[in-house]
Amino acid sequence: MSQAKISRIETGKILPSVVDVEQIVAALAVPADAAEKLVALARVANVGYTSWRSLARTGLWRGQLEIKALHESSQVVRQFLPAIPSGLLQTPDYARQVLTSTVRGRPERDVGKMLEARLSWQRVLEESERQFEFVLTEQAVRWRRASPSVMVGQSANLAALSERKNIDLSVVPQAGEIRASPLNLFVIYDERLVTVELFSGTVALRDPRDIGYHLELFEFFRSHALRGEKATDFLRSVAEDFSREIE
């Protein structure tokens, strides 16, 4: 570890990672009990929780701007999507349905502002120097979050996005045995941050071991997914299934 980094940690300019603390206590020969406590504190410090209620106080739409900034500061963004397509992949009609409150207790939101912010940060997908990798479950693709006509457009949009050079979009089919459970939506920014979405808010993980574990999860589910032309053809078939419901 460089002296410059140690100085930034000492002055509070950066938060030391768990690995940083482990290296420091080892270098200083800190007694085992004290070292264990310091490492435990570092793990706590490297996990942050933000509730939707706290964001609602200043406007939930501002959260969309924070997400945009995270994407713009990353070269590789990986998203595991077990429930619905993420904001980056949503059509305007589908996004409006997702952003509109339907469950009592959800914080109030300005749907118009949130939609505008969400659609604006979708433009990051057009930046060819960035790589985006998405793993969706078939459930996420087929979940009827909107009317059949909206779902046709949403499925067709996924198919079109899957053909872009800087996008790797795969779908885990329901057929077949997969020995792991898709519990939460999570996003990996490069290999420096993981955000996990809950019903009530978002958890941010910065511990390298947590990040490594989520990278393993991502690759595990992707290893069971349809990719490339197979994923594109599957998504087009889903759009056709929804279109038949309109006829």
XYZ file of N, CA and C in Angstrom:
741
model
N 0.847 -1.184 0.000
C 0.000 0.000 0.000
C 0.891 1.246 0.000
N 0.567 2.220 -0.852
C 1.403 3.408 -0.969
C 1.218 4.345 0.220
N 2.240 5.164 0.459
C 2.162 6.158 1.528
C 1.063 7.174 1.234
N 0.879 7.477 -0.054
C -0.165 8.441 -0.437
C -1.549 7.928 -0.042
N -1.775 6.618 -0.252
C -3.071 6.054 0.113
C -3.256 6.057 1.624
N -2.200 5.714 2.353
C -2.276 5.731 3.817
C -2.617 7.136 4.306
N -2.017 8.145 3.679
C -2.283 9.533 4.058
C -3.740 9.900 3.813
N -4.291 9.447 2.680
C -5.695 9.757 2.374
C -6.626 9.076 3.361
N -6.262 7.863 3.793
C -7.066 7.163 4.798
C -6.988 7.901 6.132
N -5.783 8.324 6.521
C -5.581 9.005 7.804
C -6.340 10.324 7.876
N -6.429 11.016 6.755
C -7.109 12.317 6.740
C -8.595 12.204 6.434
N -9.076 10.968 6.262
C -10.501 10.761 6.034
C -10.961 11.071 4.630
N -10.027 11.187 3.685
C -10.409 11.496 2.307
C -10.970 10.281 1.578
N -10.550 9.088 1.990
C -11.103 7.863 1.410
C -11.454 6.895 2.527
N -12.399 6.014 2.235
C -12.788 4.974 3.185
C -11.932 3.737 2.927
N -11.214 3.244 3.935
C -10.404 2.043 3.707
C -11.282 0.821 3.474
N -10.896 0.002 2.518
C -11.622 -1.240 2.282
C -11.250 -2.254 3.357
N -11.962 -3.363 3.370
C -11.646 -4.427 4.321
C -10.225 -4.934 4.080
N -9.856 -5.078 2.817
C -8.504 -5.539 2.482
C -7.459 -4.538 2.972
N -7.751 -3.239 2.821
C -6.827 -2.209 3.314
C -6.579 -2.374 4.811
N -7.658 -2.551 5.575
C -7.543 -2.678 7.028
C -6.770 -3.941 7.392
N -7.035 -5.025 6.669
C -6.301 -6.269 6.928
C -4.800 -6.076 6.711
N -4.448 -5.354 5.656
C -3.031 -5.112 5.370
C -2.388 -4.234 6.443
N -3.135 -3.227 6.900
C -2.591 -2.299 7.898
C -2.369 -2.995 9.237
N -3.374 -3.773 9.686
C -3.223 -4.437 10.995
C -2.116 -5.494 10.945
N -1.938 -6.107 9.767
C -0.855 -7.093 9.627
C 0.509 -6.403 9.668
N 0.607 -5.262 8.966
C 1.880 -4.534 8.923
C 2.268 -3.988 10.292
N 1.252 -3.621 11.090
C 1.512 -3.049 12.414
C 1.541 -4.102 13.515
N 1.362 -5.369 13.121
C 1.357 -6.472 14.095
C 0.359 -6.219 15.225
N -0.837 -5.787 14.839
C -1.899 -5.536 15.820
C -2.318 -6.871 16.436
N -2.506 -6.940 17.753
C -2.943 -8.185 18.395
C -4.203 -8.744 17.740
N -4.329 -10.059 17.728
C -5.396 -10.744 16.992
C -6.787 -10.246 17.359
N -7.074 -10.105 18.655
C -8.411 -9.670 19.077
C -8.741 -8.281 18.546
N -7.790 -7.361 18.685
C -8.007 -5.992 18.210
C -8.109 -5.953 16.688
N -7.276 -6.752 16.020
C -7.309 -6.800 14.557
C -8.657 -7.293 14.061
N -9.188 -8.315 14.720
C -10.485 -8.868 14.328
C -11.584 -7.821 14.463
N -11.531 -7.035 15.546
C -12.541 -5.992 15.758
C -12.436 -4.896 14.695
N -11.214 -4.514 14.359
C -11.013 -3.475 13.345
C -11.504 -3.928 11.971
N -11.225 -5.174 11.626
C -11.687 -5.708 10.343
C -13.211 -5.784 10.322
N -13.817 -6.173 11.441
C -15.279 -6.232 11.529
C -15.884 -4.845 11.343
N -15.266 -3.826 11.942
C -15.738 -2.449 11.773
C -15.625 -2.007 10.315
N -14.553 -2.419 9.657
C -14.371 -2.068 8.244
C -15.463 -2.685 7.384
N -15.846 -3.917 7.718
C -16.921 -4.565 6.957
C -18.226 -3.785 7.104
N -18.516 -3.345 8.326
C -19.737 -2.563 8.567
C -19.679 -1.246 7.803
N -18.525 -0.585 7.841
C -18.370 0.716 7.187
C -18.493 0.621 5.673
N -18.184 -0.549 5.127
C -18.223 -0.722 3.676
C -19.562 -1.225 3.167
N -20.570 -1.228 4.028
C -21.933 -1.576 3.624
C -22.823 -0.385 3.937
N -23.529 0.119 2.940
C -24.411 1.262 3.152
C -25.825 0.943 2.715
N -26.803 1.434 3.475
C -28.211 1.211 3.135
C -28.893 2.558 2.947
N -29.616 2.703 1.844
C -30.397 3.909 1.573
C -31.845 3.502 1.359
N -32.742 4.025 2.176
C -34.161 3.673 2.046
C -34.828 4.586 1.022
N -35.885 4.061 0.378
C -36.653 4.882 -0.554
C -37.296 6.050 0.177
N -37.651 5.853 1.452
C -38.277 6.935 2.227
C -37.325 8.115 2.382
N -36.052 7.823 2.658
C -35.090 8.923 2.816
C -34.864 9.649 1.495
N -34.838 8.907 0.387
C -34.693 9.546 -0.921
C -35.910 10.390 -1.261
N -37.089 9.943 -0.810
C -38.329 10.645 -1.128
C -38.356 12.048 -0.530
N -37.600 12.269 0.538
C -37.601 13.590 1.181
C -37.051 14.668 0.255
N -36.117 14.301 -0.596
C -35.534 15.268 -1.528
C -36.011 15.041 -2.959
N -36.775 13.973 -3.173
C -37.271 13.661 -4.512
C -36.661 12.378 -5.038
N -37.514 11.368 -5.229
C -36.998 10.080 -5.699
C -36.330 10.189 -7.068
N -36.749 11.186 -7.835
C -36.154 11.339 -9.170
C -34.659 11.631 -9.079
N -34.212 12.216 -7.949
C -32.783 12.482 -7.789
C -31.982 11.174 -7.728
N -32.637 10.116 -7.236
C -31.974 8.817 -7.205
C -31.616 8.336 -8.595
N -32.461 8.690 -9.583
C -32.163 8.326 -10.967
C -30.890 9.024 -11.444
N -30.690 10.268 -10.995
C -29.486 11.009 -11.380
C -28.237 10.394 -10.759
N -28.378 9.880 -9.524
C -27.243 9.215 -8.876
C -26.869 7.934 -9.623
N -27.897 7.196 -10.062
C -27.645 5.976 -10.836
C -26.944 6.322 -12.148
N -27.393 7.399 -12.767
C -26.762 7.848 -14.018
C -25.276 8.123 -13.799
N -24.961 8.816 -12.698
C -23.561 9.143 -12.402
C -22.726 7.886 -12.188
N -23.300 6.881 -11.524
C -22.585 5.625 -11.308
C -22.266 4.944 -12.633
N -23.234 4.940 -13.540
C -23.009 4.311 -14.840
C -21.948 5.069 -15.638
N -22.007 6.395 -15.560
C -21.063 7.203 -16.335
C -19.634 7.095 -15.807
N -19.479 6.671 -14.563
C -18.142 6.533 -13.980
C -17.607 5.107 -14.093
N -18.329 4.239 -14.799
C -17.944 2.825 -14.899
C -17.670 2.437 -16.348
N -16.735 1.527 -16.535
C -16.435 1.006 -17.865
C -17.222 -0.264 -18.163
N -17.461 -1.075 -17.132
C -18.241 -2.309 -17.290
C -19.326 -2.331 -16.219
N -20.571 -2.467 -16.663
C -21.710 -2.544 -15.742
C -22.397 -3.886 -15.959
N -22.535 -4.645 -14.879
C -23.215 -5.938 -14.947
C -24.490 -5.868 -14.114
N -25.603 -6.332 -14.673
C -26.871 -6.317 -13.945
C -27.491 -7.711 -13.956
N -27.854 -8.183 -12.770
C -28.609 -9.432 -12.661
C -30.041 -9.055 -12.330
N -30.984 -9.487 -13.179
C -32.363 -9.006 -13.120
C -33.334 -10.180 -13.025
N -33.665 -10.620 -11.815
C -34.538 -11.780 -11.652
C -36.026 -11.465 -11.677
N -36.405 -10.172 -11.572
C -37.820 -9.828 -11.421
C -38.392 -9.073 -12.614
N -37.773 -7.961 -12.986
C -38.195 -7.185 -14.154
C -36.956 -6.593 -14.816
N -37.076 -6.153 -16.084
C -35.951 -5.460 -16.709
C -35.638 -4.171 -15.944
N -34.379 -3.797 -15.901
C -33.981 -2.588 -15.177
C -34.343 -1.338 -15.969
N -34.164 -0.179 -15.316
C -34.491 1.086 -15.957
C -33.756 1.313 -17.263
N -32.526 0.824 -17.371
C -31.762 0.992 -18.609
C -32.431 0.315 -19.795
N -33.219 -0.710 -19.529
C -33.784 -1.543 -20.594
C -35.262 -1.267 -20.852
N -35.846 -0.308 -20.139
C -37.290 -0.112 -20.191
C -37.710 0.883 -21.270
N -38.813 0.567 -21.959
C -39.422 1.529 -22.872
C -40.134 2.594 -22.044
N -40.444 3.764 -22.625
C -41.154 4.803 -21.867
C -42.482 4.321 -21.286
N -43.280 3.597 -22.072
C -44.584 3.125 -21.587
C -44.423 2.134 -20.442
N -43.466 1.236 -20.578
C -43.229 0.242 -19.529
C -42.689 0.924 -18.276
N -41.756 1.856 -18.453
C -41.169 2.563 -17.313
C -42.231 3.335 -16.541
N -43.167 3.950 -17.246
C -44.228 4.700 -16.564
C -45.054 3.774 -15.674
N -45.340 2.576 -16.162
C -46.088 1.609 -15.355
C -45.285 1.198 -14.119
N -43.997 0.966 -14.297
C -43.142 0.536 -13.190
C -43.020 1.628 -12.130
N -42.925 2.866 -12.556
C -42.704 3.982 -11.638
C -43.969 4.449 -10.931
N -45.126 4.055 -11.440
C -46.393 4.466 -10.826
C -46.685 3.603 -9.607
N -46.919 4.239 -8.470
C -47.165 3.505 -7.223
C -48.471 2.721 -7.305
N -48.407 1.453 -6.912
C -49.603 0.611 -6.882
C -49.797 -0.060 -5.535
N -48.766 -0.058 -4.705
C -48.820 -0.726 -3.403
C -48.832 0.330 -2.303
N -49.772 0.216 -1.379
C -49.869 1.176 -0.288
C -48.589 1.147 0.551
N -48.107 2.327 0.921
C -46.893 2.418 1.718
C -45.670 2.807 0.920
N -45.769 2.705 -0.406
C -44.640 3.156 -1.230
C -44.543 4.672 -1.167
N -43.338 5.230 -1.073
C -43.192 6.688 -0.995
C -43.785 7.377 -2.221
N -44.345 8.566 -2.003
C -44.876 9.344 -3.121
C -43.733 9.742 -4.045
N -44.040 9.814 -5.334
C -43.008 10.191 -6.286
C -43.604 10.999 -7.423
N -42.780 11.845 -8.022
C -43.157 12.600 -9.209
C -42.817 11.718 -10.405
N -43.831 11.013 -10.908
C -43.591 10.031 -11.971
C -43.007 10.693 -13.210
N -43.508 11.888 -13.536
C -43.011 12.582 -14.722
C -41.525 12.884 -14.641
N -41.077 13.411 -13.488
C -39.655 13.731 -13.311
C -38.802 12.471 -13.288
N -39.314 11.423 -12.616
C -38.558 10.173 -12.551
C -38.412 9.557 -13.935
N -39.497 9.616 -14.719
C -39.455 9.052 -16.068
C -38.464 9.821 -16.936
N -38.504 11.142 -16.838
C -37.575 11.970 -17.614
C -36.127 11.651 -17.255
N -35.857 11.527 -15.947
C -34.493 11.220 -15.503
C -34.067 9.830 -15.953
N -34.984 8.864 -15.857
C -34.659 7.489 -16.249
C -34.339 7.406 -17.732
N -35.151 8.047 -18.553
C -34.928 7.976 -19.995
C -33.649 8.707 -20.391
N -33.299 9.756 -19.640
C -32.081 10.507 -19.984
C -30.836 9.666 -19.753
N -30.815 8.863 -18.667
C -29.596 8.086 -18.427
C -29.534 6.810 -19.246
N -30.613 6.508 -19.984
C -30.528 5.385 -20.919
C -29.557 5.678 -22.062
N -29.292 6.967 -22.282
C -28.383 7.331 -23.376
C -26.967 6.812 -23.156
N -26.674 6.426 -21.917
C -25.337 5.880 -21.641
C -25.101 4.590 -22.428
N -26.188 3.910 -22.814
C -26.065 2.680 -23.603
C -25.477 2.944 -24.983
N -25.579 4.191 -25.438
C -25.079 4.542 -26.766
C -23.574 4.810 -26.772
N -22.971 4.834 -25.580
C -21.533 5.106 -25.486
C -20.768 3.799 -25.701
N -20.240 3.646 -26.887
C -19.655 2.365 -27.301
C -18.432 1.961 -26.490
N -17.797 2.924 -25.810
C -16.610 2.573 -25.019
C -16.975 1.865 -23.718
N -18.256 1.852 -23.365
C -18.698 1.168 -22.149
C -19.313 -0.187 -22.514
N -19.129 -1.158 -21.630
C -19.677 -2.493 -21.836
C -20.786 -2.740 -20.822
N -21.920 -3.240 -21.313
C -23.053 -3.545 -20.443
C -23.400 -5.028 -20.574
N -23.521 -5.679 -19.433
C -23.828 -7.106 -19.413
C -25.064 -7.318 -18.539
N -26.093 -7.913 -19.131
C -27.354 -8.136 -18.429
C -27.680 -9.624 -18.409
N -28.100 -10.110 -17.265
C -28.641 -11.462 -17.154
C -30.045 -11.329 -16.583
N -31.036 -11.695 -17.383
C -32.432 -11.666 -16.949
C -32.948 -13.088 -16.827
N -33.852 -13.315 -15.902
C -34.557 -14.588 -15.880
C -35.731 -14.506 -16.851
N -36.208 -15.657 -17.303
C -37.397 -15.669 -18.158
C -38.577 -15.034 -17.428
N -38.641 -15.250 -16.118
C -39.691 -14.642 -15.308
C -39.671 -13.121 -15.440
N -38.484 -12.528 -15.428
C -38.363 -11.073 -15.545
C -38.886 -10.585 -16.890
N -38.638 -11.360 -17.931
C -39.066 -10.973 -19.273
C -40.579 -11.098 -19.428
N -41.156 -12.138 -18.842
C -42.578 -12.426 -19.050
C -43.505 -11.819 -17.996
N -42.946 -11.326 -16.876
C -43.804 -10.800 -15.804
C -44.707 -9.701 -16.358
N -46.030 -9.862 -16.171
C -47.007 -8.960 -16.790
C -47.154 -7.683 -15.970
N -46.182 -6.820 -16.086
C -46.186 -5.560 -15.333
C -47.060 -4.513 -15.999
N -47.473 -4.781 -17.247
C -48.276 -3.820 -18.005
C -49.184 -4.582 -18.967
N -49.927 -3.846 -19.782
C -50.850 -4.458 -20.735
C -50.078 -5.216 -21.812
N -50.756 -6.149 -22.529
C -50.069 -6.895 -23.586
C -49.403 -6.006 -24.630
N -50.057 -4.900 -25.000
C -49.467 -4.029 -26.025
C -48.166 -3.394 -25.537
N -48.131 -3.009 -24.262
C -46.900 -2.449 -23.693
C -45.826 -3.531 -23.588
N -46.248 -4.746 -23.230
C -45.293 -5.844 -23.092
C -44.691 -6.240 -24.439
N -45.468 -6.106 -25.514
C -44.920 -6.368 -26.851
C -43.752 -5.422 -27.121
N -43.991 -4.132 -26.874
C -42.946 -3.142 -27.106
C -41.731 -3.364 -26.225
N -41.979 -3.743 -24.964
C -40.875 -3.970 -24.032
C -40.028 -5.174 -24.458
N -40.687 -6.261 -24.842
C -39.959 -7.466 -25.264
C -39.180 -7.210 -26.551
N -39.806 -6.481 -27.485
C -39.127 -6.151 -28.738
C -37.924 -5.249 -28.480
N -38.053 -4.355 -27.505
C -36.938 -3.471 -27.154
C -35.758 -4.273 -26.609
N -36.044 -5.259 -25.772
C -34.982 -6.119 -25.246
C -34.271 -6.853 -26.383
N -35.064 -7.346 -27.343
C -34.475 -8.064 -28.481
C -33.551 -7.146 -29.282
N -34.000 -5.907 -29.505
C -33.188 -4.956 -30.271
C -31.901 -4.597 -29.525
N -32.010 -4.375 -28.224
C -30.828 -4.030 -27.431
C -29.816 -5.171 -27.404
N -30.316 -6.406 -27.450
C -29.419 -7.567 -27.372
C -28.497 -7.673 -28.581
N -28.803 -6.929 -29.645
C -27.992 -6.988 -30.863
C -26.911 -5.905 -30.910
N -26.896 -5.031 -29.911
C -25.863 -3.987 -29.894
C -24.502 -4.581 -29.518
N -23.454 -4.017 -30.100
C -22.110 -4.566 -29.890
C -21.617 -4.409 -28.459
N -22.016 -3.331 -27.786
C -21.509 -3.099 -26.428
C -22.450 -3.640 -25.354
N -23.432 -4.455 -25.780
C -24.391 -5.031 -24.832
C -24.382 -6.550 -24.948
N -24.197 -7.212 -23.824
C -24.297 -8.674 -23.736
C -25.535 -8.964 -22.892
N -26.618 -9.331 -23.551
C -27.888 -9.553 -22.859
C -28.269 -11.024 -22.972
N -28.431 -11.681 -21.843
C -28.757 -13.107 -21.839
C -29.987 -13.362 -20.978
N -30.654 -14.486 -21.248
C -31.897 -14.828 -20.551
C -31.797 -16.254 -20.018
N -32.057 -16.407 -18.725
C -32.056 -17.733 -18.102
C -33.442 -18.341 -18.282
N -33.594 -19.397 -19.098
C -34.915 -19.989 -19.329
C -35.411 -20.759 -18.112
N -36.734 -20.857 -18.004
C -37.325 -21.567 -16.869
C -37.113 -23.070 -16.973
N -37.007 -23.574 -18.195
C -36.773 -25.009 -18.376
C -35.364 -25.356 -17.922
N -35.227 -26.501 -17.326
C -33.909 -26.936 -16.876
C -33.704 -26.706 -15.393
N -32.777 -27.454 -14.838
C -32.502 -27.395 -13.400
C -31.346 -26.439 -13.123
N -31.593 -25.493 -12.230
C -30.564 -24.524 -11.843
C -30.453 -24.553 -10.330
N -29.318 -24.955 -9.822
C -29.181 -25.184 -8.384
C -28.714 -23.940 -7.626
N -29.450 -22.873 -7.814
C -29.246 -21.633 -7.052
C -30.522 -20.822 -7.182
N -30.795 -19.970 -6.202
C -32.036 -19.187 -6.199
C -31.748 -17.735 -6.571
N -32.513 -17.176 -7.526
C -32.327 -15.775 -7.924
C -33.058 -14.847 -6.955
N -32.394 -14.446 -5.891
C -33.074 -13.751 -4.794
C -33.266 -12.256 -5.023
N -32.237 -11.558 -5.495
C -32.301 -10.100 -5.565
C -31.714 -9.548 -6.851
N -32.258 -8.398 -7.257
C -31.638 -7.631 -8.325
C -30.338 -7.032 -7.785
N -29.253 -7.190 -8.547
C -28.021 -6.510 -8.141
C -27.275 -5.988 -9.362
N -26.489 -4.935 -9.124
C -25.701 -4.298 -10.178
C -24.254 -4.220 -9.710
N -23.326 -4.600 -10.593
C -21.896 -4.546 -10.283
C -21.262 -3.472 -11.161
N -20.676 -2.468 -10.532
C -20.011 -1.377 -11.253
C -18.511 -1.658 -11.278
N -17.998 -1.961 -12.495
C -16.619 -2.422 -12.628
C -16.419 -3.552 -11.606
N -15.402 -3.442 -10.775
C -15.239 -4.410 -9.682
C -15.003 -3.646 -8.379
N -15.744 -2.512 -8.243
C -15.535 -1.627 -7.100
C -16.771 -1.440 -6.233
N -17.951 -1.748 -6.762
C -19.184 -1.496 -6.021
C -20.285 -2.426 -6.505
N -21.071 -2.930 -5.550
C -22.280 -3.696 -5.863
C -23.451 -3.012 -5.169
N -24.548 -2.819 -5.892
C -25.776 -2.342 -5.263
C -26.824 -3.439 -5.375
N -27.522 -3.685 -4.279
C -28.549 -4.722 -4.214
C -29.873 -4.044 -3.898
N -30.874 -4.274 -4.734
C -32.160 -3.592 -4.560
C -33.120 -4.426 -3.727
N -33.725 -3.774 -2.739
C -34.735 -4.383 -1.881
C -36.058 -3.658 -2.097
N -37.141 -4.181 -1.523
C -38.419 -3.491 -1.617
C -38.351 -2.115 -0.964
N -37.582 -1.999 0.112
C -37.571 -0.764 0.901
C -36.413 0.171 0.587
N -35.448 -0.270 -0.201
C -34.301 0.578 -0.484
C -33.190 -0.169 -1.195
N -31.981 0.353 -1.079
C -30.822 -0.215 -1.768
C -29.654 -0.379 -0.807
N -28.960 -1.512 -0.914
C -27.761 -1.773 -0.124
C -26.544 -1.640 -1.039
N -25.536 -0.900 -0.575
C -24.287 -0.750 -1.325
C -23.191 -1.560 -0.639
N -22.500 -2.390 -1.414
C -21.438 -3.259 -0.889
C -20.113 -2.886 -1.537
N -19.093 -2.655 -0.700
C -17.773 -2.267 -1.214
C -16.664 -3.237 -0.804
N -16.983 -4.174 0.044
C -15.991 -5.168 0.463
C -15.615 -6.017 -0.758
N -14.320 -6.115 -1.099
C -13.910 -6.906 -2.262
C -14.442 -8.335 -2.256
N -14.599 -8.923 -1.062
C -15.113 -10.296 -1.004
C -16.591 -10.349 -1.379
N -17.359 -9.345 -0.968
C -18.766 -9.277 -1.374
C -18.876 -9.063 -2.878
N -18.023 -8.192 -3.397
C -18.028 -7.935 -4.839
C -17.655 -9.204 -5.599
N -16.627 -9.903 -5.121
C -16.213 -11.149 -5.762
C -17.305 -12.197 -5.755
N -18.038 -12.284 -4.642
C -19.121 -13.262 -4.540
C -20.224 -12.951 -5.546
N -20.561 -11.672 -5.690
C -21.610 -11.310 -6.648
C -21.147 -11.511 -8.091
N -19.864 -11.338 -8.346
C -19.341 -11.663 -9.677
C -19.494 -13.156 -9.961
N -19.234 -13.987 -8.951
C -19.412 -15.435 -9.100
C -20.879 -15.769 -9.358
N -21.785 -15.123 -8.610
C -23.220 -15.343 -8.818
C -23.621 -14.973 -10.239
N -23.144 -13.819 -10.695
C -23.477 -13.347 -12.034
C -23.043 -14.363 -13.086
N -21.815 -14.833 -12.980
C -21.303 -15.789 -13.962
C -22.018 -17.134 -13.859
N -22.407 -17.522 -12.646
C -23.126 -18.785 -12.486
C -24.445 -18.745 -13.252
N -25.234 -17.691 -13.033
C -26.527 -17.614 -13.714
C -26.348 -17.432 -15.218
N -25.321 -16.680 -15.614
C -25.099 -16.499 -17.048
C -24.705 -17.810 -17.718
N -24.043 -18.686 -16.985
C -23.641 -19.973 -17.563
C -24.847 -20.849 -17.901
N -26.022 -20.528 -17.334
C -27.246 -21.280 -17.609
C -28.183 -20.527 -18.560
N -27.698 -19.436 -19.141
C -28.568 -18.549 -19.913
C -28.419 -18.733 -21.420
N -29.461 -18.294 -22.135
C -29.405 -18.180 -23.588
C -28.649 -16.903 -23.911
N -27.730 -16.975 -24.873
C -26.922 -15.807 -25.203
C -26.892 -15.588 -26.715
N -26.477 -14.390 -27.113
C -26.328 -14.093 -28.528
C -27.634 -14.212 -29.296
N -27.568 -14.855 -30.463
C -28.748 -14.987 -31.319
C -29.859 -15.777 -30.637
N -29.487 -16.753 -29.809
C -30.509 -17.544 -29.109
C -31.329 -16.662 -28.171
N -30.669 -15.745 -27.480
C -31.385 -14.830 -26.587
C -32.270 -13.888 -27.392
N -31.743 -13.364 -28.497
C -32.518 -12.448 -29.340
C -33.757 -13.142 -29.892
N -33.597 -14.353 -30.406
C -34.736 -15.107 -30.945
C -35.762 -15.396 -29.856
N -35.286 -15.726 -28.665
C -36.203 -16.004 -27.561
C -37.020 -14.760 -27.223
N -36.378 -13.615 -27.151
C -37.076 -12.373 -26.808
C -38.093 -12.001 -27.879
N -37.768 -12.248 -29.134
C -38.728 -11.989 -30.209
C -39.930 -12.923 -30.099
N -39.682 -14.153 -29.681
C -40.797 -15.094 -29.515
C -41.705 -14.666 -28.368
N -41.125 -14.079 -27.320
C -41.937 -13.566 -26.209
C -42.807 -12.411 -26.696
N -42.233 -11.517 -27.506
C -43.007 -10.410 -28.070
C -44.166 -10.940 -28.910
N -43.921 -11.998 -29.670
C -44.985 -12.602 -30.475
C -46.067 -13.207 -29.594
N -45.670 -13.820 -28.484
C -46.656 -14.385 -27.550
C -47.582 -13.296 -27.021
N -47.011 -12.156 -26.643
C -47.842 -11.060 -26.135
C -48.709 -10.459 -27.241
N -48.174 -10.400 -28.460
C -48.939 -9.807 -29.565
C -50.173 -10.635 -29.888
N -50.092 -11.948 -29.697
C -51.254 -12.803 -29.961
C -52.394 -12.519 -28.981
N -52.069 -11.992 -27.807
C -53.108 -11.666 -26.836
C -53.895 -10.425 -27.243
N -53.311 -9.613 -28.116
C -53.981 -8.389 -28.565
C -54.981 -8.704 -29.661
N -54.683 -9.711 -30.459
C -55.526 -10.051 -31.624
C -56.884 -10.581 -31.195
